[in-house]
């Protein structure tokens, strides 16, 4: 059996998830080798995400999914309730009125706040315009903060209760329920923002069955029970390296490196265990020759334990490049996180405007490190509010790239930069810092973009001027980054695993 393990499969996702889905789809479509994806985070409505992936053709019908908590619930977490006679999905409805309380519509659709006289005591969020409850908050009359939240799945069944510290927005524990109403898991959290799990209790038949100090040990227990000797396991998440490599079955473990293993000249903590445990690793999939070389400078890992498989670009149809429809804008699409150094883009853009051009700057992304307030402050300080626009992460990146003059990247480090390849494929050249790894493997100076010395904001601004004054023609990706090259790369890997002749 071929498995892929990852921490999460978000509905709206970035490069890592996109890359693993493309790999899994390729293996099935080209070689008739289906996979099963195992996730280890908690999500009460995962089946709706699987359905969306299939609708959007991100996976084939042969691909299977399983979540760790689904397994812990004895596969009762996602069991769909059915009507008695017609066997159609059954929805549990909850009236929007609560006797004795005054209700007021919240700002979000489906959100209702409830008051006892003037005191806010409860809130309910419904799915859309239905009477199916999404969550219910119980509010402390003294602090005005919730002390308990009940969450419901798409059918209105309770799947989780969350408990919060008094006078605090920090969660101290939660209880997980299957669709029959039985609690099968209780988790405890550290008393810090973005708190990590520091205790797990597993229940069977309403009795305590096992305990774990953290979710890594829980994941190891899960893998120990799910895998058997000779299973092939791709791991795309560094968080799961230790749980995978410490389970005792003789699995063929393939670790896929999506990003740089270096922070400056130091090995990142998240990569150390995997690179120190090469005896338990069948293959390390790296994106560039340079990364393989750099790893071997620090670790005694043989050449035959590496497989070079760059990310690849695949579009359903050929794209006709037409710069006449471009909006007069630069674009960034990606995470708003510290290592992306979005402030460098904004500062370079400020210098660019001093040349007299009026090209706008549009930034698309999700805020991961509370960067948006910092970005807004800088935009205000530089008096750029009428020129710089911040948008939520887009589900149509290709169209956004197609409508832009150039895309910008100022990261401290990169993996391989799927967004760079997507931008170029749409005829949108890339201006990027020359960082490990990826940009130098993708960008050909003066053909599909420009490589810029890391952290050189002045040079970036000059290249922005140059790309407006001298637009690049016939922007395209290298053939080595196309789908057919990826097929050959994975064919070699499957042959080494004796899955193909």
Short mmCIF file of C-alpha atoms in Angstrom, two decimals:
data_model
loop_
_atom_site.label_atom_id
_atom_site.label_comp_id
_atom_site.label_asym_id
_atom_site.label_seq_id
_atom_site.Cartn_x
_atom_site.Cartn_y
_atom_site.Cartn_z
CA UNK A 1 0.00 0.00 0.00
CA UNK A 2 1.19 3.53 -0.77
CA UNK A 3 0.39 6.15 1.85
CA UNK A 4 0.97 9.87 2.07
CA UNK A 5 0.99 11.34 5.57
CA UNK A 6 0.51 15.02 6.25
CA UNK A 7 -0.68 17.10 9.16
CA UNK A 8 -3.55 18.81 7.36
CA UNK A 9 -5.49 19.09 4.10
CA UNK A 10 -6.94 22.62 4.09
CA UNK A 11 -9.72 23.64 1.74
CA UNK A 12 -7.67 26.69 0.77
CA UNK A 13 -4.06 25.62 0.67
CA UNK A 14 -0.55 26.62 -0.30
CA UNK A 15 2.35 25.04 -2.13
CA UNK A 16 3.02 21.98 0.04
CA UNK A 17 -0.52 20.62 -0.15
CA UNK A 18 -0.79 21.51 -3.82
CA UNK A 19 2.44 19.66 -4.58
CA UNK A 20 1.46 16.49 -2.70
CA UNK A 21 -1.97 16.40 -4.38
CA UNK A 22 -0.35 16.77 -7.80
CA UNK A 23 2.10 13.96 -7.03
CA UNK A 24 -0.65 11.61 -5.86
CA UNK A 25 -2.81 12.39 -8.88
CA UNK A 26 0.10 11.83 -11.25
CA UNK A 27 0.96 8.44 -9.74
CA UNK A 28 -2.60 7.23 -10.24
CA UNK A 29 -3.23 8.69 -13.68
CA UNK A 30 0.14 7.79 -15.22
CA UNK A 31 1.03 4.53 -13.47
CA UNK A 32 -2.29 3.28 -12.03
CA UNK A 33 -0.80 3.47 -8.53
CA UNK A 34 -3.42 4.91 -6.14
CA UNK A 35 -2.59 6.28 -2.71
CA UNK A 36 -4.23 6.73 0.66
CA UNK A 37 -3.78 10.09 2.38
CA UNK A 38 -3.60 10.10 6.18
CA UNK A 39 -4.04 13.38 8.07
CA UNK A 40 -3.35 13.90 11.77
CA UNK A 41 -5.03 17.20 12.63
CA UNK A 42 -8.60 17.50 13.90
CA UNK A 43 -11.34 18.62 11.51
CA UNK A 44 -14.98 17.78 12.07
CA UNK A 45 -16.01 18.23 8.42
CA UNK A 46 -13.18 16.62 6.47
CA UNK A 47 -15.52 14.75 4.06
CA UNK A 48 -16.66 18.10 2.63
CA UNK A 49 -13.01 18.93 1.81
CA UNK A 50 -12.47 15.54 0.15
CA UNK A 51 -15.60 16.15 -1.93
CA UNK A 52 -14.37 19.60 -2.97
CA UNK A 53 -10.97 18.19 -4.00
CA UNK A 54 -12.72 15.69 -6.27
CA UNK A 55 -15.05 18.30 -7.73
CA UNK A 56 -12.06 20.50 -8.55
CA UNK A 57 -10.21 17.53 -10.09
CA UNK A 58 -7.36 17.80 -7.59
CA UNK A 59 -7.52 14.06 -6.91
CA UNK A 60 -8.87 11.04 -8.75
CA UNK A 61 -11.74 8.87 -7.57
CA UNK A 62 -9.22 6.15 -6.66
CA UNK A 63 -7.58 8.23 -3.95
CA UNK A 64 -8.61 7.34 -0.39
CA UNK A 65 -8.60 9.59 2.66
CA UNK A 66 -8.36 8.86 6.36
CA UNK A 67 -8.02 11.12 9.39
CA UNK A 68 -6.36 10.04 12.65
CA UNK A 69 -9.35 11.14 14.73
CA UNK A 70 -11.70 9.29 12.40
CA UNK A 71 -9.71 6.14 13.19
CA UNK A 72 -9.69 6.93 16.93
CA UNK A 73 -13.50 7.19 16.84
CA UNK A 74 -13.69 3.68 15.34
CA UNK A 75 -14.77 5.35 12.08
CA UNK A 76 -17.84 6.95 13.64
CA UNK A 77 -16.67 10.57 13.35
CA UNK A 78 -17.84 11.11 9.77
CA UNK A 79 -20.76 8.69 9.72
CA UNK A 80 -23.64 10.41 7.86
CA UNK A 81 -27.03 10.22 9.63
CA UNK A 82 -29.78 8.87 7.36
CA UNK A 83 -33.57 9.10 7.33
CA UNK A 84 -35.32 5.86 8.25
CA UNK A 85 -37.17 5.10 5.02
CA UNK A 86 -35.54 6.99 2.12
CA UNK A 87 -32.00 6.77 3.59
CA UNK A 88 -31.32 10.37 2.61
CA UNK A 89 -28.96 12.50 4.72
CA UNK A 90 -30.69 13.62 7.90
CA UNK A 91 -30.13 17.13 9.28
CA UNK A 92 -30.64 18.03 12.93
CA UNK A 93 -32.22 21.47 13.15
CA UNK A 94 -32.06 23.84 16.10
CA UNK A 95 -34.56 26.73 16.40
CA UNK A 96 -33.01 30.19 16.25
CA UNK A 97 -35.07 31.41 19.18
CA UNK A 98 -34.12 30.61 22.80
CA UNK A 99 -36.93 30.94 25.32
CA UNK A 100 -36.34 33.74 27.82
CA UNK A 101 -33.50 35.36 25.85
CA UNK A 102 -33.46 38.30 23.45
CA UNK A 103 -31.72 37.60 20.13
CA UNK A 104 -29.80 40.04 17.94
CA UNK A 105 -28.28 39.39 14.53
CA UNK A 106 -24.46 39.35 14.49
CA UNK A 107 -22.20 40.78 11.80
CA UNK A 108 -21.52 37.41 10.18
CA UNK A 109 -24.19 35.58 8.21
CA UNK A 110 -25.92 33.03 10.43
CA UNK A 111 -24.50 34.49 13.67
CA UNK A 112 -26.96 35.34 16.46
CA UNK A 113 -26.18 36.80 19.90
CA UNK A 114 -28.49 36.15 22.85
CA UNK A 115 -29.04 38.43 25.84
CA UNK A 116 -30.55 38.08 29.29
CA UNK A 117 -31.81 41.63 29.70
CA UNK A 118 -28.67 43.56 28.61
CA UNK A 119 -26.20 40.80 29.45
CA UNK A 120 -24.71 38.80 26.56
CA UNK A 121 -24.92 35.13 27.61
CA UNK A 122 -24.81 33.03 24.44
CA UNK A 123 -24.04 33.07 20.71
CA UNK A 124 -25.00 30.70 17.94
CA UNK A 125 -23.61 30.35 14.42
CA UNK A 126 -25.73 28.52 11.86
CA UNK A 127 -24.67 27.07 8.51
CA UNK A 128 -25.81 29.69 5.99
CA UNK A 129 -29.54 30.35 6.08
CA UNK A 130 -30.37 26.92 7.50
CA UNK A 131 -31.35 25.99 11.05
CA UNK A 132 -28.41 23.58 11.26
CA UNK A 133 -26.12 24.70 14.07
CA UNK A 134 -22.41 25.21 13.34
CA UNK A 135 -21.34 26.22 16.85
CA UNK A 136 -22.74 27.58 20.11
CA UNK A 137 -20.78 29.76 22.54
CA UNK A 138 -21.57 30.09 26.23
CA UNK A 139 -20.58 33.54 27.50
CA UNK A 140 -19.46 34.53 31.00
CA UNK A 141 -21.71 37.35 32.29
CA UNK A 142 -18.77 38.82 34.23
CA UNK A 143 -15.96 38.82 31.63
CA UNK A 144 -18.02 38.80 28.43
CA UNK A 145 -15.75 36.02 27.12
CA UNK A 146 -16.81 32.54 26.09
CA UNK A 147 -15.99 29.79 28.56
CA UNK A 148 -17.33 26.92 26.45
CA UNK A 149 -17.99 26.25 22.78
CA UNK A 150 -19.95 23.36 21.23
CA UNK A 151 -19.19 22.59 17.58
CA UNK A 152 -21.47 20.71 15.18
CA UNK A 153 -20.84 19.03 11.85
CA UNK A 154 -22.67 19.80 8.60
CA UNK A 155 -25.57 17.60 9.72
CA UNK A 156 -25.99 19.34 13.06
CA UNK A 157 -24.35 16.60 15.15
CA UNK A 158 -22.16 17.61 18.10
CA UNK A 159 -18.52 16.68 17.42
CA UNK A 160 -16.50 18.83 19.85
CA UNK A 161 -16.74 20.76 23.12
CA UNK A 162 -14.06 23.34 23.85
CA UNK A 163 -13.34 24.73 27.31
CA UNK A 164 -11.62 28.06 28.07
CA UNK A 165 -9.87 29.55 31.08
CA UNK A 166 -11.84 32.10 33.11
CA UNK A 167 -11.36 35.67 31.91
CA UNK A 168 -9.23 34.44 29.02
CA UNK A 169 -9.57 33.56 25.35
CA UNK A 170 -7.15 30.64 25.82
CA UNK A 171 -8.47 27.10 25.50
CA UNK A 172 -7.42 24.61 28.17
CA UNK A 173 -9.07 21.43 26.85
CA UNK A 174 -11.53 19.93 24.43
CA UNK A 175 -13.65 16.79 24.20
CA UNK A 176 -14.27 14.98 20.91
CA UNK A 177 -17.49 13.07 20.20
CA UNK A 178 -18.47 10.52 17.58
CA UNK A 179 -21.80 10.65 15.73
CA UNK A 180 -23.37 8.36 18.33
CA UNK A 181 -22.68 10.93 21.05
CA UNK A 182 -19.83 9.09 22.78
CA UNK A 183 -16.68 10.94 23.83
CA UNK A 184 -13.64 9.12 22.43
CA UNK A 185 -10.88 11.66 23.04
CA UNK A 186 -9.99 14.48 25.43
CA UNK A 187 -7.08 16.85 24.79
CA UNK A 188 -5.29 19.35 27.02
CA UNK A 189 -3.47 22.46 25.81
CA UNK A 190 -0.54 24.53 27.02
CA UNK A 191 -1.42 27.95 28.42
CA UNK A 192 0.02 29.98 25.56
CA UNK A 193 -1.45 31.58 22.43
CA UNK A 194 -1.51 29.03 19.57
CA UNK A 195 -1.18 26.51 22.37
CA UNK A 196 0.19 23.07 21.64
CA UNK A 197 -1.34 19.85 22.88
CA UNK A 198 0.34 18.63 26.07
CA UNK A 199 -1.94 15.76 26.98
CA UNK A 200 -4.28 13.33 25.21
CA UNK A 201 -6.71 10.79 26.66
CA UNK A 202 -8.28 8.11 24.46
CA UNK A 203 -11.53 6.45 25.53
CA UNK A 204 -13.11 3.19 24.41
CA UNK A 205 -16.53 2.10 25.59
CA UNK A 206 -16.61 5.17 27.86
CA UNK A 207 -13.48 4.00 29.70
CA UNK A 208 -10.01 5.53 29.62
CA UNK A 209 -7.95 3.40 27.23
CA UNK A 210 -4.62 5.19 26.66
CA UNK A 211 -2.89 8.48 27.43
CA UNK A 212 -0.22 10.41 25.53
CA UNK A 213 1.93 13.38 26.52
CA UNK A 214 1.52 15.11 23.15
CA UNK A 215 0.10 14.75 19.67
CA UNK A 216 3.39 13.49 18.19
CA UNK A 217 3.22 10.42 20.43
CA UNK A 218 -0.43 10.03 19.47
CA UNK A 219 0.52 10.15 15.77
CA UNK A 220 3.23 7.53 16.39
CA UNK A 221 0.61 5.27 18.01
CA UNK A 222 -1.66 5.82 14.99
CA UNK A 223 1.09 4.95 12.49
CA UNK A 224 2.11 1.91 14.54
CA UNK A 225 -1.42 0.59 14.19
CA UNK A 226 -2.05 1.57 10.56
CA UNK A 227 1.17 0.52 8.81
CA UNK A 228 2.68 -2.87 8.16
CA UNK A 229 6.03 -4.08 6.83
CA UNK A 230 6.87 -2.98 3.27
CA UNK A 231 4.24 -0.25 3.15
CA UNK A 232 5.48 2.76 1.19
CA UNK A 233 4.96 6.02 3.07
CA UNK A 234 5.51 9.50 1.66
CA UNK A 235 5.79 12.14 4.37
CA UNK A 236 5.33 15.79 3.39
CA UNK A 237 5.22 17.30 6.91
CA UNK A 238 8.31 17.65 9.08
CA UNK A 239 6.11 17.52 12.20
CA UNK A 240 5.44 13.86 11.37
CA UNK A 241 9.04 12.76 10.76
CA UNK A 242 9.57 11.54 14.32
CA UNK A 243 6.21 9.70 14.63
CA UNK A 244 6.84 7.98 11.29
CA UNK A 245 10.48 7.05 11.81
CA UNK A 246 9.93 5.85 15.39
CA UNK A 247 7.12 3.42 14.58
CA UNK A 248 8.66 -0.04 14.34
CA UNK A 249 7.31 -1.54 11.10
CA UNK A 250 9.78 -1.95 8.23
CA UNK A 251 8.14 0.65 6.04
CA UNK A 252 9.80 2.30 3.07
CA UNK A 253 9.80 5.89 4.25
CA UNK A 254 10.09 8.64 1.64
CA UNK A 255 10.58 12.12 3.08
CA UNK A 256 9.59 14.93 0.73
CA UNK A 257 11.42 18.19 1.43
CA UNK A 258 9.32 21.16 0.32
CA UNK A 259 11.45 23.93 1.76
CA UNK A 260 14.96 24.86 2.77
CA UNK A 261 16.48 22.84 5.60
CA UNK A 262 18.69 25.82 6.47
CA UNK A 263 18.17 28.93 8.55
CA UNK A 264 21.16 30.99 7.57
CA UNK A 265 23.99 28.48 7.86
CA UNK A 266 22.29 26.41 10.57
CA UNK A 267 20.15 23.31 10.15
CA UNK A 268 16.54 24.05 11.07
CA UNK A 269 15.38 22.23 14.19
CA UNK A 270 12.40 20.80 12.28
CA UNK A 271 14.77 19.02 9.85
CA UNK A 272 17.43 17.69 12.22
CA UNK A 273 15.70 14.49 13.27
CA UNK A 274 14.88 13.42 9.71
CA UNK A 275 18.40 14.11 8.43
CA UNK A 276 20.00 12.35 11.40
CA UNK A 277 17.86 9.23 10.90
CA UNK A 278 18.87 8.32 7.36
CA UNK A 279 19.09 4.63 8.33
CA UNK A 280 15.28 4.64 8.62
CA UNK A 281 14.70 6.60 5.40
CA UNK A 282 14.38 4.93 2.00
CA UNK A 283 14.55 8.16 -0.01
CA UNK A 284 14.81 11.89 0.52
CA UNK A 285 13.02 13.72 -2.28
CA UNK A 286 14.73 17.06 -2.85
CA UNK A 287 13.75 19.82 -5.24
CA UNK A 288 17.20 20.94 -6.39
CA UNK A 289 20.73 19.60 -6.87
CA UNK A 290 21.97 22.40 -4.63
CA UNK A 291 19.85 21.22 -1.69
CA UNK A 292 21.17 17.67 -2.04
CA UNK A 293 24.74 19.02 -2.09
CA UNK A 294 24.13 21.21 0.97
CA UNK A 295 22.61 18.33 2.95
CA UNK A 296 25.56 16.09 2.17
CA UNK A 297 27.92 18.78 3.45
CA UNK A 298 26.45 18.24 6.93
CA UNK A 299 25.22 14.61 6.90
CA UNK A 300 26.66 11.32 5.66
CA UNK A 301 23.79 10.37 3.38
CA UNK A 302 24.60 8.41 0.24
CA UNK A 303 23.67 9.55 -3.27
CA UNK A 304 21.30 6.62 -3.78
CA UNK A 305 19.13 7.82 -0.89
CA UNK A 306 18.26 10.99 -2.79
CA UNK A 307 15.77 11.45 -5.59
CA UNK A 308 15.65 14.78 -7.41
CA UNK A 309 12.02 15.62 -8.24
CA UNK A 310 11.35 19.32 -8.82
CA UNK A 311 7.83 20.57 -8.42
CA UNK A 312 6.05 20.69 -11.75
CA UNK A 313 3.47 22.84 -13.43
CA UNK A 314 0.37 21.35 -15.01
CA UNK A 315 -2.52 23.23 -16.55
CA UNK A 316 -5.71 21.72 -17.95
CA UNK A 317 -5.43 23.83 -21.12
CA UNK A 318 -2.74 25.75 -22.94
CA UNK A 319 -2.62 29.38 -21.89
CA UNK A 320 -2.65 32.08 -24.52
CA UNK A 321 -0.49 34.93 -23.29
CA UNK A 322 -1.98 38.34 -24.01
CA UNK A 323 -0.32 41.23 -22.23
CA UNK A 324 -2.89 43.69 -23.59
CA UNK A 325 -5.33 42.54 -20.90
CA UNK A 326 -2.85 43.03 -18.05
CA UNK A 327 -3.84 45.36 -15.27
CA UNK A 328 -1.25 47.98 -14.45
CA UNK A 329 -0.11 46.26 -11.26
CA UNK A 330 2.58 44.20 -9.56
CA UNK A 331 1.40 41.19 -7.60
CA UNK A 332 2.39 39.00 -4.66
CA UNK A 333 0.52 35.76 -3.89
CA UNK A 334 1.53 33.70 -0.87
CA UNK A 335 1.59 33.63 2.90
CA UNK A 336 1.93 36.81 4.93
CA UNK A 337 4.62 35.45 7.24
CA UNK A 338 7.84 36.79 8.70
CA UNK A 339 10.16 34.88 6.37
CA UNK A 340 8.38 36.27 3.29
CA UNK A 341 9.59 39.81 4.13
CA UNK A 342 6.59 41.56 2.59
CA UNK A 343 7.95 44.84 3.96
CA UNK A 344 10.77 44.57 1.40
CA UNK A 345 8.19 44.49 -1.40
CA UNK A 346 6.42 47.55 0.01
CA UNK A 347 9.66 49.52 0.47
CA UNK A 348 10.90 48.63 -3.02
CA UNK A 349 7.54 49.65 -4.44
CA UNK A 350 7.77 53.00 -2.63
CA UNK A 351 11.12 53.61 -4.35
CA UNK A 352 9.66 52.48 -7.68
CA UNK A 353 6.88 55.10 -7.48
CA UNK A 354 9.50 57.83 -7.23
CA UNK A 355 10.30 57.12 -10.90
CA UNK A 356 6.91 58.55 -11.82
CA UNK A 357 5.10 55.33 -12.76
CA UNK A 358 1.62 54.69 -11.34
CA UNK A 359 1.58 50.87 -11.40
CA UNK A 360 -0.31 49.53 -8.36
CA UNK A 361 0.78 46.79 -5.95
CA UNK A 362 -1.70 44.02 -5.03
CA UNK A 363 -0.89 41.61 -2.20
CA UNK A 364 -2.85 38.34 -1.85
CA UNK A 365 -2.37 36.08 1.16
CA UNK A 366 -3.24 34.67 4.56
CA UNK A 367 -1.86 36.30 7.70
CA UNK A 368 0.22 33.77 9.65
CA UNK A 369 2.41 35.91 11.89
CA UNK A 370 0.17 38.91 12.53
CA UNK A 371 1.85 40.62 9.60
CA UNK A 372 -1.14 42.51 8.19
CA UNK A 373 -1.20 45.16 10.96
CA UNK A 374 2.54 45.72 10.41
CA UNK A 375 2.01 45.92 6.65
CA UNK A 376 -0.82 48.43 7.07
CA UNK A 377 1.32 50.57 9.38
CA UNK A 378 4.16 50.65 6.85
CA UNK A 379 1.77 51.42 3.99
CA UNK A 380 0.37 54.35 5.97
CA UNK A 381 3.83 55.63 6.94
CA UNK A 382 4.92 55.63 3.28
CA UNK A 383 1.59 57.18 2.19
CA UNK A 384 0.80 54.29 -0.16
CA UNK A 385 -2.80 53.59 0.88
CA UNK A 386 -4.18 54.55 -2.53
CA UNK A 387 -1.69 52.34 -4.40
CA UNK A 388 -1.23 49.19 -2.30
CA UNK A 389 -4.18 46.81 -1.92
CA UNK A 390 -4.27 43.82 0.45
CA UNK A 391 -6.59 40.92 -0.43
CA UNK A 392 -7.42 37.57 1.12
CA UNK A 393 -5.74 34.53 -0.40
CA UNK A 394 -7.20 33.94 -3.86
CA UNK A 395 -8.60 30.68 -5.18
CA UNK A 396 -7.81 31.87 -8.72
CA UNK A 397 -4.07 32.60 -8.63
CA UNK A 398 -3.56 31.82 -12.31
CA UNK A 399 -6.03 34.48 -13.42
CA UNK A 400 -4.51 37.01 -11.02
CA UNK A 401 -1.03 36.33 -12.39
CA UNK A 402 -2.31 36.57 -15.96
CA UNK A 403 -3.66 40.06 -15.22
CA UNK A 404 -0.40 41.40 -13.75
CA UNK A 405 2.80 42.98 -15.06
CA UNK A 406 5.13 40.99 -12.79
CA UNK A 407 5.06 39.00 -9.56
CA UNK A 408 7.42 39.68 -6.65
CA UNK A 409 9.17 37.42 -4.14
CA UNK A 410 11.43 38.61 -1.30
CA UNK A 411 11.65 35.52 0.92
CA UNK A 412 14.51 34.74 3.27
CA UNK A 413 14.33 31.19 1.89
CA UNK A 414 12.11 29.15 -0.41
CA UNK A 415 11.23 25.55 -1.14
CA UNK A 416 10.80 25.47 -4.85
CA UNK A 417 8.19 28.15 -5.31
CA UNK A 418 5.16 26.72 -7.07
CA UNK A 419 3.77 30.24 -7.26
CA UNK A 420 6.84 31.30 -9.26
CA UNK A 421 6.15 28.57 -11.80
CA UNK A 422 2.45 29.43 -11.96
CA UNK A 423 3.24 33.09 -12.49
CA UNK A 424 5.66 32.34 -15.33
CA UNK A 425 3.27 29.85 -16.92
CA UNK A 426 0.68 32.63 -17.16
CA UNK A 427 3.17 34.94 -18.88
CA UNK A 428 3.79 36.99 -15.73
CA UNK A 429 7.57 37.38 -15.17
CA UNK A 430 8.98 37.01 -11.66
CA UNK A 431 11.29 39.38 -9.79
CA UNK A 432 12.76 37.33 -6.95
CA UNK A 433 15.55 37.38 -4.42
CA UNK A 434 18.11 34.71 -5.26
CA UNK A 435 17.64 32.54 -2.17
CA UNK A 436 17.90 28.83 -1.43
CA UNK A 437 16.13 27.00 -2.99
CA UNK A 438 14.16 27.31 -6.18
CA UNK A 439 14.33 30.77 -7.75
CA UNK A 440 17.66 30.11 -9.50
CA UNK A 441 16.31 26.78 -10.82
CA UNK A 442 13.18 28.43 -12.20
CA UNK A 443 14.09 31.96 -13.27
CA UNK A 444 16.19 32.62 -16.37
CA UNK A 445 17.45 36.20 -16.22
CA UNK A 446 15.97 38.36 -18.95
CA UNK A 447 13.74 35.55 -20.24
CA UNK A 448 11.08 34.82 -17.62
CA UNK A 449 12.15 37.19 -14.87
CA UNK A 450 15.14 38.44 -12.92
CA UNK A 451 17.14 37.15 -9.96
CA UNK A 452 18.03 39.86 -7.43
CA UNK A 453 20.63 39.81 -4.69
CA UNK A 454 19.03 38.81 -1.40
CA UNK A 455 17.75 41.76 0.67
CA UNK A 456 18.75 44.32 -2.00
CA UNK A 457 15.66 46.53 -1.94
CA UNK A 458 17.24 49.16 -4.21
CA UNK A 459 17.99 46.57 -6.88
CA UNK A 460 14.45 45.20 -6.64
CA UNK A 461 12.98 48.66 -7.22
CA UNK A 462 15.26 49.19 -10.26
CA UNK A 463 14.16 45.87 -11.74
CA UNK A 464 10.53 46.89 -11.21
CA UNK A 465 11.20 49.99 -13.29
CA UNK A 466 13.02 47.92 -15.91
CA UNK A 467 10.20 45.38 -16.26
CA UNK A 468 7.72 48.21 -16.91
CA UNK A 469 9.97 49.98 -19.41
CA UNK A 470 11.17 46.80 -21.12
CA UNK A 471 8.50 44.07 -20.76
CA UNK A 472 9.72 40.52 -21.31
CA UNK A 473 8.23 38.67 -24.27
CA UNK A 474 7.33 34.97 -24.54
CA UNK A 475 7.72 34.31 -20.83
CA UNK A 476 7.70 30.55 -20.16
CA UNK A 477 8.94 27.81 -17.83
CA UNK A 478 11.82 25.46 -18.52
CA UNK A 479 10.89 22.10 -20.03
CA UNK A 480 12.42 20.38 -16.98
CA UNK A 481 9.60 21.85 -14.88
CA UNK A 482 6.81 20.56 -17.09
CA UNK A 483 4.51 17.61 -16.45
CA UNK A 484 6.33 15.15 -18.75
CA UNK A 485 9.59 15.68 -16.86
CA UNK A 486 7.81 14.93 -13.58
CA UNK A 487 6.38 11.72 -15.07
CA UNK A 488 9.91 10.54 -15.88
CA UNK A 489 11.18 11.49 -12.42
CA UNK A 490 8.44 9.56 -10.65
CA UNK A 491 8.79 6.63 -13.03
CA UNK A 492 12.39 6.24 -11.84
CA UNK A 493 11.24 6.37 -8.22
CA UNK A 494 8.48 3.79 -8.77
CA UNK A 495 10.95 1.50 -10.54
CA UNK A 496 13.33 1.72 -7.58
CA UNK A 497 10.42 0.65 -5.36
CA UNK A 498 9.71 -2.33 -7.67
CA UNK A 499 6.27 -0.97 -8.47
CA UNK A 500 7.09 -0.56 -12.16
CA UNK A 501 9.32 -2.48 -14.54
#
